């Protein structure tokens, strides 16, 4: 049904053109406010096309209707619970009790929050916090420190620390040793705690324990069983001698010693993949599981047609010395070391003299270094001259074996006298700028049979014949080492 206006009249509840009994035409002006709003709302288009007449009153009315409908839909939406990324972990009973005591929750849910009350009248505050009856701690012996000093820093009294040091006596405690201490109860907090127990590894084969018995301290020695069987490894070189030896269980330091020893007797590039290496080194295995590997004692390489066999031999039969060939001769090779820590400013050969201004043969090597830097002997020798020498300034000349001699010029002062025997690396003087010099540096010259040569090109090589008795002893040691079980 609808309403239709006709000259200010309408049929109330009847279709146009029809007369219905009991229905009469009522003027609009005589209707109430609510009826007029209802009639106006019925003839209003609340959902117009928002793509047309943009900006008009009809368009704005449609936008307001759309916004209201969207807001109503969002407001009346039921919503969804959040999706958890991961479930809460299951807590053990002990963890749950700890979390419950530290959480805030109602008592009805089983929490203990609120059950703690303030101190009552029966509570008396303590004057000082009670100390623990004993303390367990560890301390490490620093480099250059003493056992007594380390104990005192850990809290042991001076007298007890000195007493422990006297009990330990001759046992040498190496830097880095871990000390396990137990300190007891002290009479007052102004006194050091008494030492109840001290335990540490004094040596690879010895544990020491200091215990308190009444007022006295006693030392208990507990030796550790040591297996000193040598480490003997044999294998095929393969793609890499270093990797093959490391894979066989040889420590890196021993492999480096082995390669260095081989390099002094043969070119490393001649080692083939099918060659067999044989290594024997000192080893100590403690009953507690620790292992220490010492020096390389035996190094061999079997190439089929040629074999290299080296054994360590020295003044104390393997305790020191060097790896030697038991064939009857020992060859020592090397180069001259740099006599001063610095940088090379001028090399051996022709150069423009910095002061004279013309080309001149430079018979040595100039090494720039700070004034007063120590100068070391490049080789073993005897001081042949030490004094003033023209443009060289303060000059030292050393005589070496094999017709070699070396000179050191422009020194500030000397550290040796003529006739003194010096060893390689011994300080013979100090850097200066005496003579014809433009600044502090060392002029280093080397003569071979009286002829100047480049110091960096000198290679030292000496051959020493071994006595027959020494050769027999070396071969006996080789047989003994080669017969040790492989491990």
PDB file of N, CA, C and O in Angstrom, residues 158-192:
ATOM      1  N   UNK A 158      97.653 -14.673  56.757  1.00  0.00           N
ATOM      2  CA  UNK A 158      99.053 -14.672  56.362  1.00  0.00           C
ATOM      3  C   UNK A 158      99.843 -15.816  56.978  1.00  0.00           C
ATOM      4  O   UNK A 158     100.672 -16.454  56.323  1.00  0.00           O
ATOM      5  N   UNK A 159      99.608 -16.111  58.283  1.00  0.00           N
ATOM      6  CA  UNK A 159     100.343 -17.182  58.941  1.00  0.00           C
ATOM      7  C   UNK A 159      99.997 -18.539  58.345  1.00  0.00           C
ATOM      8  O   UNK A 159     100.888 -19.366  58.111  1.00  0.00           O
ATOM      9  N   UNK A 160      98.719 -18.776  58.120  1.00  0.00           N
ATOM     10  CA  UNK A 160      98.326 -20.068  57.553  1.00  0.00           C
ATOM     11  C   UNK A 160      98.826 -20.196  56.113  1.00  0.00           C
ATOM     12  O   UNK A 160      99.216 -21.285  55.691  1.00  0.00           O
ATOM     13  N   UNK A 161      98.815 -19.115  55.351  1.00  0.00           N
ATOM     14  CA  UNK A 161      99.324 -19.179  53.985  1.00  0.00           C
ATOM     15  C   UNK A 161     100.813 -19.520  53.974  1.00  0.00           C
ATOM     16  O   UNK A 161     101.284 -20.335  53.165  1.00  0.00           O
ATOM     17  N   UNK A 162     101.575 -18.909  54.899  1.00  0.00           N
ATOM     18  CA  UNK A 162     103.001 -19.231  54.988  1.00  0.00           C
ATOM     19  C   UNK A 162     103.211 -20.670  55.438  1.00  0.00           C
ATOM     20  O   UNK A 162     104.135 -21.355  54.969  1.00  0.00           O
ATOM     21  N   UNK A 163     102.342 -21.161  56.345  1.00  0.00           N
ATOM     22  CA  UNK A 163     102.438 -22.544  56.809  1.00  0.00           C
ATOM     23  C   UNK A 163     102.180 -23.517  55.660  1.00  0.00           C
ATOM     24  O   UNK A 163     102.890 -24.525  55.513  1.00  0.00           O
ATOM     25  N   UNK A 164     101.190 -23.237  54.830  1.00  0.00           N
ATOM     26  CA  UNK A 164     100.906 -24.099  53.681  1.00  0.00           C
ATOM     27  C   UNK A 164     102.074 -24.098  52.707  1.00  0.00           C
ATOM     28  O   UNK A 164     102.474 -25.146  52.181  1.00  0.00           O
ATOM     29  N   UNK A 165     102.657 -22.925  52.460  1.00  0.00           N
ATOM     30  CA  UNK A 165     103.795 -22.842  51.547  1.00  0.00           C
ATOM     31  C   UNK A 165     104.974 -23.649  52.064  1.00  0.00           C
ATOM     32  O   UNK A 165     105.684 -24.309  51.294  1.00  0.00           O
ATOM     33  N   UNK A 166     105.199 -23.638  53.382  1.00  0.00           N
ATOM     34  CA  UNK A 166     106.295 -24.430  53.938  1.00  0.00           C
ATOM     35  C   UNK A 166     105.998 -25.925  53.876  1.00  0.00           C
ATOM     36  O   UNK A 166     106.907 -26.739  53.694  1.00  0.00           O
ATOM     37  N   UNK A 167     104.724 -26.321  54.030  1.00  0.00           N
ATOM     38  CA  UNK A 167     104.366 -27.732  53.912  1.00  0.00           C
ATOM     39  C   UNK A 167     104.570 -28.241  52.502  1.00  0.00           C
ATOM     40  O   UNK A 167     105.087 -29.344  52.295  1.00  0.00           O
ATOM     41  N   UNK A 168     104.137 -27.436  51.529  1.00  0.00           N
ATOM     42  CA  UNK A 168     104.320 -27.848  50.131  1.00  0.00           C
ATOM     43  C   UNK A 168     105.801 -27.929  49.807  1.00  0.00           C
ATOM     44  O   UNK A 168     106.269 -28.840  49.119  1.00  0.00           O
ATOM     45  N   UNK A 169     106.590 -26.998  50.296  1.00  0.00           N
ATOM     46  CA  UNK A 169     108.034 -27.059  50.175  1.00  0.00           C
ATOM     47  C   UNK A 169     108.514 -27.034  48.747  1.00  0.00           C
ATOM     48  O   UNK A 169     108.229 -26.116  47.975  1.00  0.00           O
ATOM     49  N   UNK A 170     109.269 -28.072  48.359  1.00  0.00           N
ATOM     50  CA  UNK A 170     109.930 -28.094  47.058  1.00  0.00           C
ATOM     51  C   UNK A 170     109.015 -28.357  45.887  1.00  0.00           C
ATOM     52  O   UNK A 170     109.467 -28.293  44.734  1.00  0.00           O
ATOM     53  N   UNK A 171     107.753 -28.685  46.123  1.00  0.00           N
ATOM     54  CA  UNK A 171     106.836 -28.941  45.004  1.00  0.00           C
ATOM     55  C   UNK A 171     106.603 -27.641  44.245  1.00  0.00           C
ATOM     56  O   UNK A 171     106.089 -26.670  44.796  1.00  0.00           O
ATOM     57  N   UNK A 172     107.001 -27.618  43.003  1.00  0.00           N
ATOM     58  CA  UNK A 172     106.862 -26.406  42.196  1.00  0.00           C
ATOM     59  C   UNK A 172     105.446 -26.310  41.657  1.00  0.00           C
ATOM     60  O   UNK A 172     104.976 -27.199  40.946  1.00  0.00           O
ATOM     61  N   UNK A 173     104.758 -25.239  42.023  1.00  0.00           N
ATOM     62  CA  UNK A 173     103.391 -25.011  41.563  1.00  0.00           C
ATOM     63  C   UNK A 173     103.456 -24.115  40.343  1.00  0.00           C
ATOM     64  O   UNK A 173     103.912 -22.970  40.422  1.00  0.00           O
ATOM     65  N   UNK A 174     103.018 -24.615  39.200  1.00  0.00           N
ATOM     66  CA  UNK A 174     103.116 -23.876  37.948  1.00  0.00           C
ATOM     67  C   UNK A 174     102.011 -22.830  37.836  1.00  0.00           C
ATOM     68  O   UNK A 174     100.925 -23.008  38.399  1.00  0.00           O
ATOM     69  N   UNK A 175     102.282 -21.736  37.128  1.00  0.00           N
ATOM     70  CA  UNK A 175     101.222 -20.735  36.899  1.00  0.00           C
ATOM     71  C   UNK A 175     100.027 -21.367  36.187  1.00  0.00           C
ATOM     72  O   UNK A 175     100.178 -22.197  35.294  1.00  0.00           O
ATOM     73  N   UNK A 176      98.840 -20.941  36.588  1.00  0.00           N
ATOM     74  CA  UNK A 176      97.617 -21.500  36.026  1.00  0.00           C
ATOM     75  C   UNK A 176      97.041 -22.636  36.835  1.00  0.00           C
ATOM     76  O   UNK A 176      95.936 -23.114  36.529  1.00  0.00           O
ATOM     77  N   UNK A 177      97.754 -23.097  37.866  1.00  0.00           N
ATOM     78  CA  UNK A 177      97.250 -24.178  38.711  1.00  0.00           C
ATOM     79  C   UNK A 177      95.993 -23.722  39.461  1.00  0.00           C
ATOM     80  O   UNK A 177      95.952 -22.636  40.036  1.00  0.00           O
ATOM     81  N   UNK A 178      94.963 -24.569  39.441  1.00  0.00           N
ATOM     82  CA  UNK A 178      93.701 -24.260  40.108  1.00  0.00           C
ATOM     83  C   UNK A 178      93.750 -24.784  41.538  1.00  0.00           C
ATOM     84  O   UNK A 178      94.027 -25.969  41.770  1.00  0.00           O
ATOM     85  N   UNK A 179      93.505 -23.907  42.485  1.00  0.00           N
ATOM     86  CA  UNK A 179      93.486 -24.255  43.908  1.00  0.00           C
ATOM     87  C   UNK A 179      92.037 -24.328  44.373  1.00  0.00           C
ATOM     88  O   UNK A 179      91.277 -23.370  44.226  1.00  0.00           O
ATOM     89  N   UNK A 180      91.640 -25.485  44.950  1.00  0.00           N
ATOM     90  CA  UNK A 180      90.300 -25.662  45.516  1.00  0.00           C
ATOM     91  C   UNK A 180      90.396 -25.517  47.029  1.00  0.00           C
ATOM     92  O   UNK A 180      91.088 -26.310  47.687  1.00  0.00           O
ATOM     93  N   UNK A 181      89.719 -24.514  47.591  1.00  0.00           N
ATOM     94  CA  UNK A 181      89.832 -24.201  49.011  1.00  0.00           C
ATOM     95  C   UNK A 181      88.491 -24.366  49.702  1.00  0.00           C
ATOM     96  O   UNK A 181      87.432 -24.135  49.111  1.00  0.00           O
ATOM     97  N   UNK A 182      88.568 -24.751  50.969  1.00  0.00           N
ATOM     98  CA  UNK A 182      87.410 -24.765  51.863  1.00  0.00           C
ATOM     99  C   UNK A 182      87.796 -23.976  53.106  1.00  0.00           C
ATOM    100  O   UNK A 182      88.729 -24.359  53.832  1.00  0.00           O
ATOM    101  N   UNK A 183      87.105 -22.872  53.366  1.00  0.00           N
ATOM    102  CA  UNK A 183      87.373 -22.005  54.510  1.00  0.00           C
ATOM    103  C   UNK A 183      86.294 -22.222  55.559  1.00  0.00           C
ATOM    104  O   UNK A 183      85.098 -22.258  55.239  1.00  0.00           O
ATOM    105  N   UNK A 184      86.694 -22.358  56.832  1.00  0.00           N
ATOM    106  CA  UNK A 184      85.757 -22.632  57.918  1.00  0.00           C
ATOM    107  C   UNK A 184      85.197 -21.385  58.556  1.00  0.00           C
ATOM    108  O   UNK A 184      85.365 -20.263  58.074  1.00  0.00           O
ATOM    109  N   UNK A 185      84.544 -21.598  59.706  1.00  0.00           N
ATOM    110  CA  UNK A 185      83.910 -20.504  60.441  1.00  0.00           C
ATOM    111  C   UNK A 185      84.964 -19.713  61.204  1.00  0.00           C
ATOM    112  O   UNK A 185      85.895 -20.284  61.776  1.00  0.00           O
ATOM    113  N   UNK A 186      84.823 -18.406  61.231  1.00  0.00           N
ATOM    114  CA  UNK A 186      85.767 -17.550  61.948  1.00  0.00           C
ATOM    115  C   UNK A 186      85.117 -16.998  63.207  1.00  0.00           C
ATOM    116  O   UNK A 186      83.885 -16.815  63.270  1.00  0.00           O
ATOM    117  N   UNK A 187      85.925 -16.701  64.230  1.00  0.00           N
ATOM    118  CA  UNK A 187      85.343 -16.205  65.489  1.00  0.00           C
ATOM    119  C   UNK A 187      84.606 -14.880  65.313  1.00  0.00           C
ATOM    120  O   UNK A 187      83.507 -14.701  65.835  1.00  0.00           O
ATOM    121  N   UNK A 188      85.211 -13.950  64.615  1.00  0.00           N
ATOM    122  CA  UNK A 188      84.586 -12.653  64.339  1.00  0.00           C
ATOM    123  C   UNK A 188      84.816 -12.309  62.878  1.00  0.00           C
ATOM    124  O   UNK A 188      85.708 -12.857  62.222  1.00  0.00           O
ATOM    125  N   UNK A 189      84.031 -11.368  62.403  1.00  0.00           N
ATOM    126  CA  UNK A 189      84.160 -11.003  61.009  1.00  0.00           C
ATOM    127  C   UNK A 189      85.395 -10.148  60.734  1.00  0.00           C
ATOM    128  O   UNK A 189      85.673  -9.818  59.583  1.00  0.00           O
ATOM    129  N   UNK A 190      86.115  -9.791  61.787  1.00  0.00           N
ATOM    130  CA  UNK A 190      87.339  -9.014  61.622  1.00  0.00           C
ATOM    131  C   UNK A 190      88.575  -9.904  61.513  1.00  0.00           C
ATOM    132  O   UNK A 190      89.693  -9.406  61.434  1.00  0.00           O
ATOM    133  N   UNK A 191      88.392 -11.216  61.542  1.00  0.00           N
ATOM    134  CA  UNK A 191      89.488 -12.164  61.436  1.00  0.00           C
ATOM    135  C   UNK A 191      89.340 -12.992  60.156  1.00  0.00           C
ATOM    136  O   UNK A 191      88.218 -13.209  59.685  1.00  0.00           O
ATOM    137  N   UNK A 192      90.432 -13.458  59.581  1.00  0.00           N
ATOM    138  CA  UNK A 192      90.319 -14.303  58.375  1.00  0.00           C
ATOM    139  C   UNK A 192      89.766 -15.679  58.720  1.00  0.00           C
ATOM    140  O   UNK A 192      89.910 -16.172  59.850  1.00  0.00           O
TER     141      UNK A 192
END
